[in-house]
C-alpha positions as a Python dict, from the first residue, in 0.01 Angstrom:
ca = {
    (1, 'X'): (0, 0, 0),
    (2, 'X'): (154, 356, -110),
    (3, 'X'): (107, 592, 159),
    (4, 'X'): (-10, 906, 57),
    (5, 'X'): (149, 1210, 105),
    (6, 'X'): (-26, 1467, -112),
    (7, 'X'): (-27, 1851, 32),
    (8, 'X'): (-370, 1898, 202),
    (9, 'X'): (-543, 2178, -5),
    (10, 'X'): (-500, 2513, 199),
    (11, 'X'): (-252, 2352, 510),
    (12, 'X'): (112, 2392, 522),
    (13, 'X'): (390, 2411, 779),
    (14, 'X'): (607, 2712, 862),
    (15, 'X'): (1006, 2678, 937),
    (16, 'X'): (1332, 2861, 976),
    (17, 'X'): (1263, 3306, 991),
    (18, 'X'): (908, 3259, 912),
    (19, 'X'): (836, 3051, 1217),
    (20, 'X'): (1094, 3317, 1412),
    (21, 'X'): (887, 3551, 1271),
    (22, 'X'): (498, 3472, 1414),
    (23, 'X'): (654, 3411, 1766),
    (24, 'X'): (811, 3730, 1738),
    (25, 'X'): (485, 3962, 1631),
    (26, 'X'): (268, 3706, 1873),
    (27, 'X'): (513, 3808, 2167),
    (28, 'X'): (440, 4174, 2080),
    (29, 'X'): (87, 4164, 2069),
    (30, 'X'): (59, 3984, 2365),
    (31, 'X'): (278, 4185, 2535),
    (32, 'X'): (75, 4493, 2464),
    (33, 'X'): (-248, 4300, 2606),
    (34, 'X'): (-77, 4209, 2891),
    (35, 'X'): (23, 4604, 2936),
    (36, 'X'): (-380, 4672, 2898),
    (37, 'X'): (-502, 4464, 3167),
    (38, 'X'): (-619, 4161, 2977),
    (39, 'X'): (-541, 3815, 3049),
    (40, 'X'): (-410, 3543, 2837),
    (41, 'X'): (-662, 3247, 2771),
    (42, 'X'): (-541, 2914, 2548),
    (43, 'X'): (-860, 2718, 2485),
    (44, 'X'): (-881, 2382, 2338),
    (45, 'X'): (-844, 2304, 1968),
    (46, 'X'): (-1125, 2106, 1963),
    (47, 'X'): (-1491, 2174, 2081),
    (48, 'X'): (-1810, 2043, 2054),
    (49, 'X'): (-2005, 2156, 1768),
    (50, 'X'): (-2291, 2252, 1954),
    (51, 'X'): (-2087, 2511, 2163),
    (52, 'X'): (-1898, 2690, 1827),
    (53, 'X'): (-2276, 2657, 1634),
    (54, 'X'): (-2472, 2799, 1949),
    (55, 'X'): (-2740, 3083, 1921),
    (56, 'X'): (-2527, 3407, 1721),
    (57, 'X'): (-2225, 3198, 1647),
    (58, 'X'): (-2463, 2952, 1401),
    (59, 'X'): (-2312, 3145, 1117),
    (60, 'X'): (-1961, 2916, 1155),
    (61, 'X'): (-2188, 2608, 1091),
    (62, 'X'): (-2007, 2556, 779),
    (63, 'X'): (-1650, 2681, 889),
    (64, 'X'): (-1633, 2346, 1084),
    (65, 'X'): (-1453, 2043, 1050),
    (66, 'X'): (-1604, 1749, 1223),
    (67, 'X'): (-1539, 1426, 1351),
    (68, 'X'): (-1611, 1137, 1547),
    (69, 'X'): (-1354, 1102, 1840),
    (70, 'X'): (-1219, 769, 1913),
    (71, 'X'): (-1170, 848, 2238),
    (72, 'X'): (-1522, 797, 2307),
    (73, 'X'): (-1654, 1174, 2346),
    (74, 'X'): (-1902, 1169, 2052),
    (75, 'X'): (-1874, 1383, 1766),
    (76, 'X'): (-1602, 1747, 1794),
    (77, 'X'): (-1490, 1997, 1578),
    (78, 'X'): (-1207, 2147, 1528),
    (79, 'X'): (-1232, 2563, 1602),
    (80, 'X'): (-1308, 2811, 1325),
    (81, 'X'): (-1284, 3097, 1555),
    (82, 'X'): (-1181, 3096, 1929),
    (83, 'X'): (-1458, 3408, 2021),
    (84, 'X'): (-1741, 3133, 2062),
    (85, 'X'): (-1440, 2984, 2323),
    (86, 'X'): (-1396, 3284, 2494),
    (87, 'X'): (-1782, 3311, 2526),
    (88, 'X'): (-1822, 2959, 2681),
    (89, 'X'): (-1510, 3043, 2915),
    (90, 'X'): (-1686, 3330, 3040),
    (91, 'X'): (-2067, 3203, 3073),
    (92, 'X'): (-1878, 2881, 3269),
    (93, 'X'): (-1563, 2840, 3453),
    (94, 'X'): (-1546, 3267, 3476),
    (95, 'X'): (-1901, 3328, 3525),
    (96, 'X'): (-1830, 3494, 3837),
    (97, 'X'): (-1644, 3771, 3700),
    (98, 'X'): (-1849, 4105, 3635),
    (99, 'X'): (-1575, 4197, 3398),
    (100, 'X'): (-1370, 4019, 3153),
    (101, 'X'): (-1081, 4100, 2923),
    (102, 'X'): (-880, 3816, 2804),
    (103, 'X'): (-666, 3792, 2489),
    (104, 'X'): (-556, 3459, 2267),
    (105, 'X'): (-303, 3317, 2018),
    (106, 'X'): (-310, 3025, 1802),
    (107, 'X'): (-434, 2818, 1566),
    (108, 'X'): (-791, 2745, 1389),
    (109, 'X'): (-934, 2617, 1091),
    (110, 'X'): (-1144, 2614, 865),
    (111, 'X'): (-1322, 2354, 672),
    (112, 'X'): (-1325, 2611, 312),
    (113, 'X'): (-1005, 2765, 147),
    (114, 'X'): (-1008, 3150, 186),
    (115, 'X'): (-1104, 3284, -108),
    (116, 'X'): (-825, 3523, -156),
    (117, 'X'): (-570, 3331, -33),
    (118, 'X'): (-686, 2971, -56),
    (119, 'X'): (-545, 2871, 271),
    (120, 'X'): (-766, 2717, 560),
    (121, 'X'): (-568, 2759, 882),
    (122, 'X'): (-531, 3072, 1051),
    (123, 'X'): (-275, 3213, 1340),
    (124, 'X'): (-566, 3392, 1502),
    (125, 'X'): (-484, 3654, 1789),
    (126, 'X'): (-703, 3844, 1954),
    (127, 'X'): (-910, 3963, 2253),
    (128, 'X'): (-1215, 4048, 2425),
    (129, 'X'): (-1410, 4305, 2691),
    (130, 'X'): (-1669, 4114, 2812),
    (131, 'X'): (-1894, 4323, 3080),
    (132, 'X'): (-1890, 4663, 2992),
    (133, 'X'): (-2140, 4796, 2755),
    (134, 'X'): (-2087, 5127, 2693),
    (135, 'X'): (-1936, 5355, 2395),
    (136, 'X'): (-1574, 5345, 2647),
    (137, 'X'): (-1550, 4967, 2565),
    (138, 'X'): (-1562, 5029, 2239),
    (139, 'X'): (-1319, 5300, 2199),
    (140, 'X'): (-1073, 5149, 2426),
    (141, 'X'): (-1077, 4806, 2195),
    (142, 'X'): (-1043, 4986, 1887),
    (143, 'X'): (-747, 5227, 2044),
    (144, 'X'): (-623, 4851, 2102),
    (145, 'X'): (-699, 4721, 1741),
    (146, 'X'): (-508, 5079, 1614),
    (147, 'X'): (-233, 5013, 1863),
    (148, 'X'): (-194, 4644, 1792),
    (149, 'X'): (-137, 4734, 1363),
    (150, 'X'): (156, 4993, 1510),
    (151, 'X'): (351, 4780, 1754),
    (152, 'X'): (354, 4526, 1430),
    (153, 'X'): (511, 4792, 1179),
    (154, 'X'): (215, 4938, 984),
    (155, 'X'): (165, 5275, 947),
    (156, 'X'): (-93, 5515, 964),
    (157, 'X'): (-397, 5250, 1077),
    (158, 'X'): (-709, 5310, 982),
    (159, 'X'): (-1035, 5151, 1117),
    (160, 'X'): (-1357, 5152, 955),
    (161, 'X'): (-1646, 5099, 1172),
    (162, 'X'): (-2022, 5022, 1091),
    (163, 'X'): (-2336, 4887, 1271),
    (164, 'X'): (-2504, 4555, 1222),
    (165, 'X'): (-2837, 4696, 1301),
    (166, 'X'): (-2859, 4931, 977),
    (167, 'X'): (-2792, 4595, 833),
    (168, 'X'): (-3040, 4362, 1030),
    (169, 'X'): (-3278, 4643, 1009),
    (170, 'X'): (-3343, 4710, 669),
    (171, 'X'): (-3279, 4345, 580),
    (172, 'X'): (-3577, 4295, 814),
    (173, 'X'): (-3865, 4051, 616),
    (174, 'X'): (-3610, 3961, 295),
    (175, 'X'): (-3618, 3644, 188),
    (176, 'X'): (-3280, 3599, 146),
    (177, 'X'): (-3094, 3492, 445),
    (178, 'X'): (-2847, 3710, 655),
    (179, 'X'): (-2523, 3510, 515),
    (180, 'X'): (-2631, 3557, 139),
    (181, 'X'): (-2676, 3895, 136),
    (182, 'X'): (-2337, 3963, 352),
    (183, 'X'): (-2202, 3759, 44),
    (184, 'X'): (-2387, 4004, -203),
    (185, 'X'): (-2267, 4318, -2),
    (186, 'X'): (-1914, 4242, 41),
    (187, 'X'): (-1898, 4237, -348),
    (188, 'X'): (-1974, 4590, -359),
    (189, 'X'): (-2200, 4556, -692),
    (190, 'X'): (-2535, 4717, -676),
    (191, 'X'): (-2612, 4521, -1058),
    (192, 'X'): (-2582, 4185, -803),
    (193, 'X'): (-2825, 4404, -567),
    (194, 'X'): (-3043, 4504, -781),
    (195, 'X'): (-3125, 4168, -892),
    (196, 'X'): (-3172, 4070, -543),
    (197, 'X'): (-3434, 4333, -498),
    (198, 'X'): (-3629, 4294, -801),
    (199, 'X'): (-3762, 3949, -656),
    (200, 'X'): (-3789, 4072, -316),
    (201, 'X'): (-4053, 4225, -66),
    (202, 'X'): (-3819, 4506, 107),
    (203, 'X'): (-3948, 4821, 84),
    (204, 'X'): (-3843, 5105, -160),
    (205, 'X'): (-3658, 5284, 61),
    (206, 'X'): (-3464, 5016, 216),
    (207, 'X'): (-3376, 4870, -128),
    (208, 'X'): (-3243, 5210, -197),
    (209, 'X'): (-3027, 5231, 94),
    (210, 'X'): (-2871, 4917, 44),
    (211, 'X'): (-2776, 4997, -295),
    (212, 'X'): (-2610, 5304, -140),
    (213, 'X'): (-2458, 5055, 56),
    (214, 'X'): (-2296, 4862, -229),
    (215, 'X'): (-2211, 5192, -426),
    (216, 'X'): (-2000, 5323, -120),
    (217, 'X'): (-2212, 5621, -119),
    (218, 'X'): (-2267, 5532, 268),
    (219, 'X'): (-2043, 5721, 483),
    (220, 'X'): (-2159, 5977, 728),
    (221, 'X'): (-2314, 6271, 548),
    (222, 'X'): (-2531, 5992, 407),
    (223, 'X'): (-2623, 5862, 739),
    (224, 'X'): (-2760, 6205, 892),
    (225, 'X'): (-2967, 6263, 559),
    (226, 'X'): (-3106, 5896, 644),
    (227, 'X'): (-3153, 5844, 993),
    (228, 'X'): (-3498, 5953, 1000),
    (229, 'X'): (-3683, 5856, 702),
    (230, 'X'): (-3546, 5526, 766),
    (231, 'X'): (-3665, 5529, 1151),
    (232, 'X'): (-3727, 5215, 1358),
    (233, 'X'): (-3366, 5015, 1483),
    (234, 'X'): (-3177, 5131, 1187),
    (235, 'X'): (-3248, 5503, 1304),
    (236, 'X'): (-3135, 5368, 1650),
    (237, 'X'): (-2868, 5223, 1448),
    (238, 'X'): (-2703, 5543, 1284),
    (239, 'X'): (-2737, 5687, 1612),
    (240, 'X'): (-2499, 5476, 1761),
    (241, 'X'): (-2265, 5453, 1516),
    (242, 'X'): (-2239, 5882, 1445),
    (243, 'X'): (-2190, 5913, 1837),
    (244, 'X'): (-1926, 5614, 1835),
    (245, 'X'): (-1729, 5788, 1566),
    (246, 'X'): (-1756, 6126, 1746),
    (247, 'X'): (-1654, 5949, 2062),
    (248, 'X'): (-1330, 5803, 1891),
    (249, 'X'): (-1190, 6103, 1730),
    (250, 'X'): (-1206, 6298, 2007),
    (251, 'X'): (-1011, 6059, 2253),
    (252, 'X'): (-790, 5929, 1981),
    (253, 'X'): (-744, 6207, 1676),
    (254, 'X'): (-399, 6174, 1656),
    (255, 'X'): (-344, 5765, 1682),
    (256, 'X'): (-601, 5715, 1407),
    (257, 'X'): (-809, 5772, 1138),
    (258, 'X'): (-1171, 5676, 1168),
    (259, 'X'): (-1405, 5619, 843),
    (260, 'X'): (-1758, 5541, 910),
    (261, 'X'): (-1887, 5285, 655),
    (262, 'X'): (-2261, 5178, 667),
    (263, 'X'): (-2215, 4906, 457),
    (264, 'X'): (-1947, 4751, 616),
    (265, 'X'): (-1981, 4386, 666),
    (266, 'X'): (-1807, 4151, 918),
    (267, 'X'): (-1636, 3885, 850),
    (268, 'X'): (-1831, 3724, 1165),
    (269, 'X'): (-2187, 3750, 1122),
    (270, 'X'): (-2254, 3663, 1462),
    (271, 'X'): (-2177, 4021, 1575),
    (272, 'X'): (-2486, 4193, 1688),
    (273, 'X'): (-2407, 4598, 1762),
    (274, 'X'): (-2100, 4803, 1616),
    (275, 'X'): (-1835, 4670, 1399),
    (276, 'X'): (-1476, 4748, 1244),
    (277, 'X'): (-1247, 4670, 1058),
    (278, 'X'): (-853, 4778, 1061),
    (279, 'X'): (-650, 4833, 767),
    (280, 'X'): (-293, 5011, 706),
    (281, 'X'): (-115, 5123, 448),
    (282, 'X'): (60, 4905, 182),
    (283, 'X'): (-177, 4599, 352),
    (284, 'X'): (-434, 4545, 104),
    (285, 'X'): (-713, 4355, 269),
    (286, 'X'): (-817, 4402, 640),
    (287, 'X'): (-576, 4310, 880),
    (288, 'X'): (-871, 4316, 1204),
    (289, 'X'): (-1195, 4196, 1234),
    (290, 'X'): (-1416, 4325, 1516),
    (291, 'X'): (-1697, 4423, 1692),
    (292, 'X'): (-1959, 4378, 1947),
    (293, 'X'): (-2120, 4012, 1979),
    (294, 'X'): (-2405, 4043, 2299),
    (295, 'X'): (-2596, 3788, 2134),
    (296, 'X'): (-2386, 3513, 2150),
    (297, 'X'): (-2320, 3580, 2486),
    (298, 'X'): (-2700, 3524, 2575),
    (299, 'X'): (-2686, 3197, 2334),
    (300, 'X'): (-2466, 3039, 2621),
    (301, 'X'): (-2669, 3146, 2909),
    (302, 'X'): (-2541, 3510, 2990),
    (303, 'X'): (-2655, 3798, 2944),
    (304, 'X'): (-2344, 3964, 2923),
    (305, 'X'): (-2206, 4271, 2653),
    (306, 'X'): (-1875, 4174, 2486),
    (307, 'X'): (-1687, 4285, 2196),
    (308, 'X'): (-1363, 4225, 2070),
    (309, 'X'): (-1137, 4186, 1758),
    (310, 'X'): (-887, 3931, 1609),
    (311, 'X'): (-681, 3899, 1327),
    (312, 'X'): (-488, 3650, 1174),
    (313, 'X'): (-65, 3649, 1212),
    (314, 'X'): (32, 3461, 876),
    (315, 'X'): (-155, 3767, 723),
    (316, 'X'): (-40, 4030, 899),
    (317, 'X'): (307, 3907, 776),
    (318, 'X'): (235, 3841, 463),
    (319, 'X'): (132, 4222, 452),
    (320, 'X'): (485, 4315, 621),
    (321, 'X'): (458, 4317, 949),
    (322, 'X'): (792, 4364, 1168),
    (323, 'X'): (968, 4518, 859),
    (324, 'X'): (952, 4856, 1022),
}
């Protein structure tokens, strides 16, 4: 019998400087948690599908990779994402803690190539404020996300923020599901929008706003002109996300620069409140995913704000981090 040792489509190994190289930006990043108060957590790599799938976090249904253990624990998956970790950390073996900020580093997986890079495992790093519900939280983790891009060698960070709400809000009664039409926005094409709407039941005005959306015609001027013929949570929506944007520039003006983008969509859909995204120059796609995910918190049995951000290492050095 010829044993097989084909490449597995989208996993590979890392050796030699490359190798020295995530240890070393993973040390920094850590490092500058560690300086902000939060505490290092190393979950598992394998779960049960039930607690990376629960309540908000069903979106990552199809991320996993499952299997029967021989061990004799039934059937596990390998993580997509640690946050749904985090979340069962907290609602369990921390659920005494009012307030929780804990970071992470390591690997996941995914059971899909990425579509721009085609590779399935990640080097994901993160953290997460879990208790605090206000607009400080959020500033202070995206001051963190801005800080995080700097200590790693990019310049001038930008983060991009937006609010699932305007999203959920005037997706309300589609009937396309929430994961297709993040699909359809992320491509930016109001032709592929268009379509979408000519067999739907949204109303006009809603259809209208989301091909602002994919047009890029969305940013704040946009938002004031729309908050109240739009009303209802995606008024409550804008609201949140103008005074979040206010908030930021005025604690952090000269660390950052802030873009508001209401059609910004997360690579997590279980996020349920504000979101962002971090990019820097000469990095080409986003280097941080993040934002607020309450709802998942309530899916494992507490009721409990969080947000957060993470980003994945083998990208940010593909993109050039530590060659400051």
């Amino acid at each position: 019998m010829t044993m097989d040792t084909r490449p597995i489509i989208g996993v590979t190994e890392a050796f030699g400087e490359r190798a020295k190289a995530l240890r070393r930006l993973q040390r920094r990043l850590l490092d500058l948690f560690a300086e902000a108060g939060f505490e290092e957590v190393i979950p598992p790599l394998v779960e049960r599908p039930a607690t990376l799938n629960s309540g908000a976090g069903m979106y990552l249904g199809d991320e996993m990779i499952v299997f029967s253990d021989p061990a004799g624990a039934g059937v596990l998956a390998i993580r997509p994402d640690m946050t749904p970790q985090i979340a069962r950390i907290a609602a369990t073996r921390l659920m005494h803690e009012k307030v929780l900020r804990l970071c992470y580093s390591g690997m996941v997986m995914t059971a899909r190539p990425d579509s721009g890079t085609g590779a399935r495992q990640q080097w994901q790093t993160g953290l997460e404020l879990m208790g605090e519900a206000g607009v400080d939280a959020d500033v202070e983790v995206i001051h963190l996300a801005a800080m995080a891009m700097r200590v790693a060698g990019f310049a001038r960070p930008v983060i991009q923020i937006g609010h699932m709400g305007l999203i959920r809000g005037l997706l309300a009664g589609s009937s396309l599901p929430l994961d297709a039409w993040a699909r359809l926005l992320a491509r930016r094409s109001p032709e592929d929008i268009g379509r979408q709407l000519a067999g739907d039941r949204l109303p006009d005005a809603h259809g209208k706003a989301l091909l602002a959306m994919a047009s890029g015609e969305c940013g704040e001027d946009w938002l004031r002109d729309s908050a109240r013929s739009l009303g209802g949570e995606v008024a409550v929506a804008i609201d949140a996300l103008l005074h979040l944007a206010e908030a930021v520039r005025a604690r952090l003006h000269e660390e950052l620069e802030i873009r508001v983008d209401a059609g910004l969509v997360p690579h997590f859909l279980y996020h349920s409140g504000i979101v962002f995204s971090g990019y820097a120059a000469g990095a080409p796609r986003a280097l941080i995913d993040g934002g607020r995910y309450d709802d998942m918190m309530k899916a494992h049995g507490r009721d409990m704000p969080a947000t957060g951000f993470s980003c994945d290492l083998w990208r940010w050095l593909d993109a050039g981090a530590l060659q400051e």
